[in-house]
XYZ file of C-alpha atoms in Angstrom:
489
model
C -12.213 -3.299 -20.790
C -15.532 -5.198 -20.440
C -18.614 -3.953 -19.560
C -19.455 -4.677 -15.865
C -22.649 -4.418 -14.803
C -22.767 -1.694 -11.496
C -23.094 -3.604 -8.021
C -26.406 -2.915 -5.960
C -25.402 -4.186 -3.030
C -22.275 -3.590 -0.478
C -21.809 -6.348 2.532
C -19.396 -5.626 5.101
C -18.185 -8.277 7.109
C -16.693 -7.389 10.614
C -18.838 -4.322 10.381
C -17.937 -3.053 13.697
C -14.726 -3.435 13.389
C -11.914 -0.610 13.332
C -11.121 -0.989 9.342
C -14.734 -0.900 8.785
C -15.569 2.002 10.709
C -12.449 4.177 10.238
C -12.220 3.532 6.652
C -15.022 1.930 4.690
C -17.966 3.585 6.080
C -16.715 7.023 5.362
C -15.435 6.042 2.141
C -18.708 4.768 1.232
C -20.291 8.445 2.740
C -17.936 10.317 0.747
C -18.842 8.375 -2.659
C -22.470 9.068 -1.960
C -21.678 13.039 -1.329
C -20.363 13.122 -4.447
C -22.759 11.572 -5.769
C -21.146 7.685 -7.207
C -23.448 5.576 -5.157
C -26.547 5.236 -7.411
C -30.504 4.892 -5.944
C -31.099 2.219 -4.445
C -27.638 0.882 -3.817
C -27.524 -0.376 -0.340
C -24.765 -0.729 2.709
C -25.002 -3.751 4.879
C -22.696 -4.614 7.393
C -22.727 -8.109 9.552
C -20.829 -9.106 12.746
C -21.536 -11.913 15.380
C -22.535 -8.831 17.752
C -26.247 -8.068 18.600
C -26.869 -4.700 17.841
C -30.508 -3.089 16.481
C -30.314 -1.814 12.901
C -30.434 2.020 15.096
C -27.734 1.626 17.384
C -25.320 0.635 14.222
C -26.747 3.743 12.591
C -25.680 6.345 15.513
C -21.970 4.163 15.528
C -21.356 4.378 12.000
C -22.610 8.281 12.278
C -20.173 8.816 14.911
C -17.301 7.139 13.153
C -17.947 9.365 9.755
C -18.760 12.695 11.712
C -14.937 11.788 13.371
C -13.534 11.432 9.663
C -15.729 14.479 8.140
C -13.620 16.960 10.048
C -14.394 20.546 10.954
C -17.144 20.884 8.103
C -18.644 17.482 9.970
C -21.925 15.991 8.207
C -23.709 17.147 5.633
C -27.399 16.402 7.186
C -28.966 15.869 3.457
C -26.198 13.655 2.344
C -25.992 11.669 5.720
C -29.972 11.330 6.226
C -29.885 10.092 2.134
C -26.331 7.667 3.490
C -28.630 6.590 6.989
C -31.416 5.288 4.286
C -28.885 2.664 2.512
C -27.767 0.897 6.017
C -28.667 -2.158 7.589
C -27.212 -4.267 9.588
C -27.281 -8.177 10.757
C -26.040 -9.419 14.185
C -25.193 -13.306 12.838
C -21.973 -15.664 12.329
C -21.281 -15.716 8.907
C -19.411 -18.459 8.715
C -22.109 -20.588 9.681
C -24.566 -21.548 6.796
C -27.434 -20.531 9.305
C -25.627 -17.006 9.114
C -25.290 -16.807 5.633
C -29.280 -17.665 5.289
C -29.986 -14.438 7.406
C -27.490 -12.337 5.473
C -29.498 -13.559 2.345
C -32.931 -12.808 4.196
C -31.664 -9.326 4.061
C -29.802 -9.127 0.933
C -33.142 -9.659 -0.879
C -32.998 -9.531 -4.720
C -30.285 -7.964 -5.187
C -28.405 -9.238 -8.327
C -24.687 -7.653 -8.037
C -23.762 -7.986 -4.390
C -20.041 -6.962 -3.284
C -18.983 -9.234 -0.363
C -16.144 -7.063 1.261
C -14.237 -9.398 4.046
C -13.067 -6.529 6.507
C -11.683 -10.156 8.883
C -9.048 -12.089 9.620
C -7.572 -14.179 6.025
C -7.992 -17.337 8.557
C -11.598 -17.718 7.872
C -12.106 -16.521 4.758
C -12.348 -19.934 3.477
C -15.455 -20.358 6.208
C -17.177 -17.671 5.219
C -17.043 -18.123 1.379
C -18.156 -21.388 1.869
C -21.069 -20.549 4.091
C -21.684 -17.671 1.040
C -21.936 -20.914 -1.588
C -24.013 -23.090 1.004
C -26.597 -19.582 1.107
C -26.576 -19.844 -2.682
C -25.121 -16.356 -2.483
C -21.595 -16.737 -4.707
C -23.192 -16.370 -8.321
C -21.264 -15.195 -11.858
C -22.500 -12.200 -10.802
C -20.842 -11.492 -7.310
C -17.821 -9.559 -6.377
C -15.659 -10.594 -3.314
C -13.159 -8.193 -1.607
C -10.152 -9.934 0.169
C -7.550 -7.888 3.053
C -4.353 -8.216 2.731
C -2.130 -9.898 4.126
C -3.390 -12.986 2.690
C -1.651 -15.561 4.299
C 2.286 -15.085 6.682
C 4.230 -17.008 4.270
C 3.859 -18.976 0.659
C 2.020 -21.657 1.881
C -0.403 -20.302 4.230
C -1.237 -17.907 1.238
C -2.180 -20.833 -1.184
C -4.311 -22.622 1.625
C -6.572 -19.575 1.703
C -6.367 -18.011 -2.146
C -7.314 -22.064 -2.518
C -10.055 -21.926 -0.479
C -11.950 -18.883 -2.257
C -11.302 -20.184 -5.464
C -13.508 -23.179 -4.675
C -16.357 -20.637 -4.590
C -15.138 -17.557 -6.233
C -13.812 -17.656 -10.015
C -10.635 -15.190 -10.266
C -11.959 -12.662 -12.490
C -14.790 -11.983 -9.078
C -11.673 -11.660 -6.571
C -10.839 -8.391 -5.744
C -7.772 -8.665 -3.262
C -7.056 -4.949 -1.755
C -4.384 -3.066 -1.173
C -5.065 0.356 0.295
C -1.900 1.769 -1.228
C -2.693 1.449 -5.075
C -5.798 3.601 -4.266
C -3.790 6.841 -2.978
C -3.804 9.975 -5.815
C 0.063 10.104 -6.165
C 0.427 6.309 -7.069
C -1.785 6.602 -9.827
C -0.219 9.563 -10.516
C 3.368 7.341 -10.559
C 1.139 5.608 -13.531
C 0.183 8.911 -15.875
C 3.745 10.497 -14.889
C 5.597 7.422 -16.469
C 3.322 6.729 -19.337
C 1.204 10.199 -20.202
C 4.686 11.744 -20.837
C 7.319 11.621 -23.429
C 9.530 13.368 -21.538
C 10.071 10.443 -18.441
C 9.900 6.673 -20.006
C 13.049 6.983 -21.941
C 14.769 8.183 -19.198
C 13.325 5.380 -17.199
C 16.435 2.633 -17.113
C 19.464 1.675 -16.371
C 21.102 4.475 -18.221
C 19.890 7.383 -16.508
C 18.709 6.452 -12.972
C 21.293 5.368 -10.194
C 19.401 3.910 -7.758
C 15.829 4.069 -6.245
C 14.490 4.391 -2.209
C 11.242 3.219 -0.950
C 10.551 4.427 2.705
C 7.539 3.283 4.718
C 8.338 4.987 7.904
C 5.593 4.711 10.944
C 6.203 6.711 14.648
C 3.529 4.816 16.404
C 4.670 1.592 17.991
C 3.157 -2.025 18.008
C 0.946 -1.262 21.277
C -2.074 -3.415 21.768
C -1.412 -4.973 18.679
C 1.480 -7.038 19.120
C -0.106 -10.165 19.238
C -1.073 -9.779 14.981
C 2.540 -8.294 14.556
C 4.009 -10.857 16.541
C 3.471 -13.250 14.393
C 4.177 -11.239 10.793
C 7.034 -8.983 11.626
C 7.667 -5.791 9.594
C 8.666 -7.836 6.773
C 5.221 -9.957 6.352
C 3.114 -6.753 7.251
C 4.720 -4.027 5.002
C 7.174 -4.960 2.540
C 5.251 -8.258 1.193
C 2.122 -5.970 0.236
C 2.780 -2.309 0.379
C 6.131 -2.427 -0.414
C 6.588 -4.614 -3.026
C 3.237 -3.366 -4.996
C 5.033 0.307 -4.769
C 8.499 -1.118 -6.452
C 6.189 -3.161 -9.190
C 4.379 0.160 -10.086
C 8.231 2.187 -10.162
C 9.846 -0.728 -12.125
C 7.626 -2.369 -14.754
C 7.404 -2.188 -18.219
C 4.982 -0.103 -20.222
C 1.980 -2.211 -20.431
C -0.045 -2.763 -23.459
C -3.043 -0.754 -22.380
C -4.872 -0.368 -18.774
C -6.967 -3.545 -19.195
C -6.672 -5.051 -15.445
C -4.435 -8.202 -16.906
C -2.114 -6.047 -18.755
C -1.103 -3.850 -15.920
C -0.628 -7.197 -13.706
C 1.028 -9.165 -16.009
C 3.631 -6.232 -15.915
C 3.621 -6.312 -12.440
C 4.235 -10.363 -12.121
C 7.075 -9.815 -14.380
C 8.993 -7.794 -12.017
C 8.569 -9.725 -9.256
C 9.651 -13.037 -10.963
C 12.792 -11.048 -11.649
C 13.721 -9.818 -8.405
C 16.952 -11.566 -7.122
C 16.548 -14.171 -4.537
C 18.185 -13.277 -1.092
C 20.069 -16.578 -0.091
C 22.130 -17.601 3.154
C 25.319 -16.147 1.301
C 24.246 -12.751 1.044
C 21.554 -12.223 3.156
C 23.997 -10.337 5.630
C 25.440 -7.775 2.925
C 21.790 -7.119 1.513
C 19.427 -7.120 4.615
C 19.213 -5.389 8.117
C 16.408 -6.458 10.293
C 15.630 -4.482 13.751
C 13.908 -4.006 17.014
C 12.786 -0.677 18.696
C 13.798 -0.264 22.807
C 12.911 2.814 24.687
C 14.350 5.692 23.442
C 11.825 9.261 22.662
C 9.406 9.873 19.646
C 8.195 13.760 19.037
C 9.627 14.405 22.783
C 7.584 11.794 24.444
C 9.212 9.175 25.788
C 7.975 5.364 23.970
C 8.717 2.090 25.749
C 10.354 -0.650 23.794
C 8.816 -3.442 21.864
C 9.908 -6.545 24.351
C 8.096 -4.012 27.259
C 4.727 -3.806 25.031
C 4.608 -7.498 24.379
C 5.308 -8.256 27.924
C 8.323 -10.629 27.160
C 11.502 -10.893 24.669
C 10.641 -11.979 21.108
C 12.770 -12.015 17.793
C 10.115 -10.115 15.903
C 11.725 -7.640 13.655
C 10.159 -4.198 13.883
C 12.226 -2.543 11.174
C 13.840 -4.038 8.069
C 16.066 -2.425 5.676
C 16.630 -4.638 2.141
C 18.793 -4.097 -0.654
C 16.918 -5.917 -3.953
C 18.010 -6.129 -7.722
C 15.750 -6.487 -10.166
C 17.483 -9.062 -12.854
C 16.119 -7.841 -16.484
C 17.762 -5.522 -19.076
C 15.958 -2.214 -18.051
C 17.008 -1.947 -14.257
C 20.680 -4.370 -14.442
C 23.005 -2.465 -11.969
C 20.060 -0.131 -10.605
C 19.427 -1.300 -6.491
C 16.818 -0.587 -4.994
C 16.929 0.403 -1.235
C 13.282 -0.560 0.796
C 13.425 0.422 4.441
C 10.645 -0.138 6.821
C 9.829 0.560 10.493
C 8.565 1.485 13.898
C 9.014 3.682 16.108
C 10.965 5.913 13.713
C 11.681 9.870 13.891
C 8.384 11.151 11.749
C 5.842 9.034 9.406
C 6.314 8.937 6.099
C 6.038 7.109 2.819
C 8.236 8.055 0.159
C 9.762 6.392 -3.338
C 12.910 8.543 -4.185
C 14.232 8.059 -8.037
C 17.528 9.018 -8.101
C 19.252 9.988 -11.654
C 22.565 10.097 -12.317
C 25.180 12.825 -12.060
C 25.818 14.413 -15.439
C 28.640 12.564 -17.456
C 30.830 15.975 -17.877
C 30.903 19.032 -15.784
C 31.245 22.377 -17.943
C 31.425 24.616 -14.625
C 34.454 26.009 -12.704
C 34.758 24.841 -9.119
C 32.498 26.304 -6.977
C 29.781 25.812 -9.482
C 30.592 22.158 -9.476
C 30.285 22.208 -5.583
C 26.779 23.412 -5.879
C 25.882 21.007 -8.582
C 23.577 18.062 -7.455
C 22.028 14.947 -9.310
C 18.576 15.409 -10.450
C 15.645 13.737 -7.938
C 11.927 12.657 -8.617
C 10.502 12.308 -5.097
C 7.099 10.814 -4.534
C 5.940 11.596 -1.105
C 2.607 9.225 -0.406
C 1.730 10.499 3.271
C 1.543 12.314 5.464
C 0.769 15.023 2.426
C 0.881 13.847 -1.487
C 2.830 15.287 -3.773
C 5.655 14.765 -6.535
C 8.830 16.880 -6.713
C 11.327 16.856 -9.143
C 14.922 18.602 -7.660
C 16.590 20.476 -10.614
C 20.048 22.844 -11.203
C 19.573 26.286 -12.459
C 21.816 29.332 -12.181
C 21.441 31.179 -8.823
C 20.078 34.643 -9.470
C 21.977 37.198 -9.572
C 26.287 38.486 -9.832
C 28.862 36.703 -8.325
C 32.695 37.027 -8.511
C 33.614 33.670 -8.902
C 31.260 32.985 -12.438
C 28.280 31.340 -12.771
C 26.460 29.507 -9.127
C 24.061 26.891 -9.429
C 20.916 26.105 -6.945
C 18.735 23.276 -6.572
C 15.141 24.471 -7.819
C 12.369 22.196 -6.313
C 9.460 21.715 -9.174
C 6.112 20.487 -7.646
C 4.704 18.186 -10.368
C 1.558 17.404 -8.478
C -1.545 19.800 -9.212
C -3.062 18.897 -6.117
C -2.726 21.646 -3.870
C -3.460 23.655 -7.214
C -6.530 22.781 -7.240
C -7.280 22.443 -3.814
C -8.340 25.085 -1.092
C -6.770 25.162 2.488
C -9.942 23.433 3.773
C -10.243 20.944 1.282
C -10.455 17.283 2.381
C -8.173 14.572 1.428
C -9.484 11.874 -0.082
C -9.500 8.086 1.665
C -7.421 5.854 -0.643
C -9.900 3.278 -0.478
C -12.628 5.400 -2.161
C -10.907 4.940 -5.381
C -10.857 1.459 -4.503
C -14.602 0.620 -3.280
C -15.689 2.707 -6.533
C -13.326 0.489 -8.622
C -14.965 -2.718 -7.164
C -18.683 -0.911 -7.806
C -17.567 -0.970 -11.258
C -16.070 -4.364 -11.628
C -12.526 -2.400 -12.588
C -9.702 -4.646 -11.675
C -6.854 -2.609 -12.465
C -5.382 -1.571 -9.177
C -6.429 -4.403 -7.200
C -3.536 -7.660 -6.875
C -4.073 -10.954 -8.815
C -3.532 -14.343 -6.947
C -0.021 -14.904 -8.682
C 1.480 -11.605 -7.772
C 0.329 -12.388 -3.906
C 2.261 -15.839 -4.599
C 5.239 -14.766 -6.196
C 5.733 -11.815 -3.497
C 5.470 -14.656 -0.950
C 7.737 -16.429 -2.687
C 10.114 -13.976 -2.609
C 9.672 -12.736 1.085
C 10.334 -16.364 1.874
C 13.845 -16.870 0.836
C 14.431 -13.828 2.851
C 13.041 -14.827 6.085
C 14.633 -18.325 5.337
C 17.842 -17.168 4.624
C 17.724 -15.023 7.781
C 16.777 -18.634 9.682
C 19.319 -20.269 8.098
C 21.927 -17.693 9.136
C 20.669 -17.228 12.421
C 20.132 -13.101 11.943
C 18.321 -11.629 14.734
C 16.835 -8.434 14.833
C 19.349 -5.344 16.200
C 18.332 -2.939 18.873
C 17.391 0.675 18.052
C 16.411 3.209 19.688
C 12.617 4.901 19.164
C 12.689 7.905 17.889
C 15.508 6.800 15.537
C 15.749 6.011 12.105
C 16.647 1.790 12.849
C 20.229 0.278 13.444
C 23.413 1.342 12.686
C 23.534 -1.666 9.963
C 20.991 0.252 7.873
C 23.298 3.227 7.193
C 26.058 0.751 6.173
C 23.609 -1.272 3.546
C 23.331 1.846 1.391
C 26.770 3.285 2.065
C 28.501 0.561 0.852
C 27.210 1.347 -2.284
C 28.464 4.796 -1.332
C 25.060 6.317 -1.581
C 22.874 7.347 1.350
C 19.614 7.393 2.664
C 16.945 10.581 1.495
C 16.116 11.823 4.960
């Protein structure tokens, strides 16, 4: 990998917004307690709201002294933190705000431009960045995803950066690839000998990603109304976790070689057309029903009015190379549903010959690699061994549960969890593009998410009711069992 030179400088647009403050600010405080921000690297955040340089100080204190837990701030870290800020009340999609963001930027020579707003204007405010003679060689730009709701909204705006940004300066997020145990899916596949050959068609049966949320739409319904559950989660999030699970070794961890693999999957996943869309797809809508014993009003309720927005979608895809041929993998998604959690499930096949008398074979179980992302991280691999001790019947077998991830190891009782995009802001620091998604793979995920949502037009498939608090419709237990296989609950 190239040498990058370190950024100086860190400018947050929509600085007082909920992203900013929840996430990036004490991501940023955490990399300085530990001691990655270097002297003299600075934090400035910019939003069209007046606000002195102080009162942003005390709200961005607040917001990290909510994250820092029970330990709360460290007053030599924070007062070193407080030194870095600034912050400039202007429009910066304006050239006039771009000038004052410049005013303040000074001579800084590596500035990251992180775009914590709505993809509609980034286009605005990377042009306003050019106008300000602010978009040199040397600058980094951070992009949000989503980037775009469909194929072609996504090229109007990835178009409109590139007319100021060169690719190799576009660093397009997504929060996931910066979380411990999906780098840790990385070292587990290709650190060990004892997992890649095993890593195909021949071995595994079939593999489950769950993104599973218990909080509703709320307030927020008019962003979701207009993405859905299969534009918000499975495009990004969903999609980068089943690149990372099915692609091929790549050459090395240069930033191109990694996404190259990843671009390969995707162009391989099987197109969902009007003819199958039924057998391989379940989309749904949370009603009223109860979530952890309180009772949760229904989508249509929340947005005031009916709407065909799916909350929850369950897909079937196939991946159409040698390595994964005959291997499905099951992505379900959702609100509303009985606990939150994200979870890839690998399952292998059942041994090819049984050696054990009948009640041993009742006990005996196919081997699992779970990968639970949140609420807690960790990697478990389910195994048969002989049950301790005598029995009358010959040998019993028991599952035996193997933690793979070192993580609570290493880690005391108190010991913080780190924000996923730490790794990520560090990465851009650096100029490391490795886990961060190239313009193609945003276009051929589109791509792909398109045929489905036009195939469910084309159909006419509307979203089925389910109750909160369960885990979607009825038609999402029938997509896997048809395959007679089931869900990992």
């Amino acid at each position: 990998m190239a040498e990058q030179p370190l950024a100086d400088v860190i400018v947050l647009f929509g600085g007082t917004g909920d992203l900013a403050q929840k996430m990036l600010f004490p991501s940023l405080y955490f990399l300085d307690a530990d001691g990655f921000l270097a002297e003299g690297f600075r934090v400035i955040a910019t939003a069209r709201a007046e606000m002195s340089p102080e009162a942003f100080k005390a709200l961005v204190k607040e917001a990290v002294g909510d994250r820092a837990g029970p330990s709360g701030l460290d007053d030599k870290v924070w007062a070193r933190f407080e030194a870095r800020l600034d912050y400039v009340g202007a429009d910066a999609t304006t050239p006039d705000g771009a000038a004052e963001l410049k005013a303040v930027i000074g001579p800084a020579k590596t500035p990251i431009f992180y775009l914590a707003v709505s993809p509609s204007i980034y286009g605005r405010v990377c042009a306003a960045l050019a106008a300000a003679g602010l978009a040199t060689p040397q600058t980094r730009i951070v992009l949000e995803k989503p980037i775009g709701r469909d194929l072609a909204s996504s090229k109007v705006i990835n178009g409109a950066v590139a007319k100021v940004f060169a690719e190799e300066s576009i660093f397009r997020i997504d929060h996931y690839l910066g979380k411990e145990t999906v780098q840790n899916l990385l070292a587990l596949r290709f650190a060990n000998v004892l997992f890649e050959p095993l890593w195909n068609n021949l071995t595994i049966d079939h593999v489950q990603i769950t993104v599973a949320e218990t909080e509703g739409v709320g307030d927020r319904w008019p962003y979701y109304d207009e993405y859905g559950a299969l534009r918000d989660m499975v495009q990004n999030h969903m999609l980068q976790l089943l690149c990372l699970v099915a692609m091929e070794p790549p050459s090395d961890m240069e930033p191109d070689s990694v996404r190259d693999e990843k671009v390969k999957v995707l162009r391989s996943l099987r197109p969902v057309t009007r003819a199958d869309v039924q057998a391989v797809s379940v989309r749904g809508q949370y009603t009223a029903g109860v979530v952890a014993g309180e009772s949760a009003a229904g989508y249509a309720t929340e947005r005031g009015q009916p709407s065909e927005t799916d909350t929850f979608v369950a897909l079937r895809a196939d991946i159409d190379n040698w390595r994964w041929a005959g291997v499905p993998f099951f992505l379900r998604t959702g609100k509303r549903l009985p606990e939150r959690r994200t979870q890839i499930a690998i399952q292998f096949k059942a041994v090819p010959h049984s050696i054990f008398d009948a009640a041993a074979e009742a006990d005996l179980q196919a081997n699992r690699l779970v990968i639970d992302l949140q609420p807690d991280e960790d990697i478990e691999l389910l195994m048969m061994n002989k049950a301790p001790g005598l029995s009358e019947g010959g040998m019993r077998l028991q599952s035996l549960p193997l933690s793979l991830s070192l993580a609570k190891a290493y880690s005391g009782p108190n010991a913080r969890r780190r924000i996923a995009y730490e790794r990520l802001i560090l990465d851009v620091i650096a100029g490391n593009r490795t886990l961060f998604v190239r313009r193609d793979e945003v276009e051929r995920a589109w791509e792909w998410i398109d045929g489905v949502a036009d195939a469910w037009r084309e159909s006419g498939m509307a979203p089925k009711p389910y109750a909160a608090g369960s885990w979607g419709p009825s038609g999402a237990f029938a997509l896997i069992e048809r395959s007679e296989r089931a869900w990992y609950d």
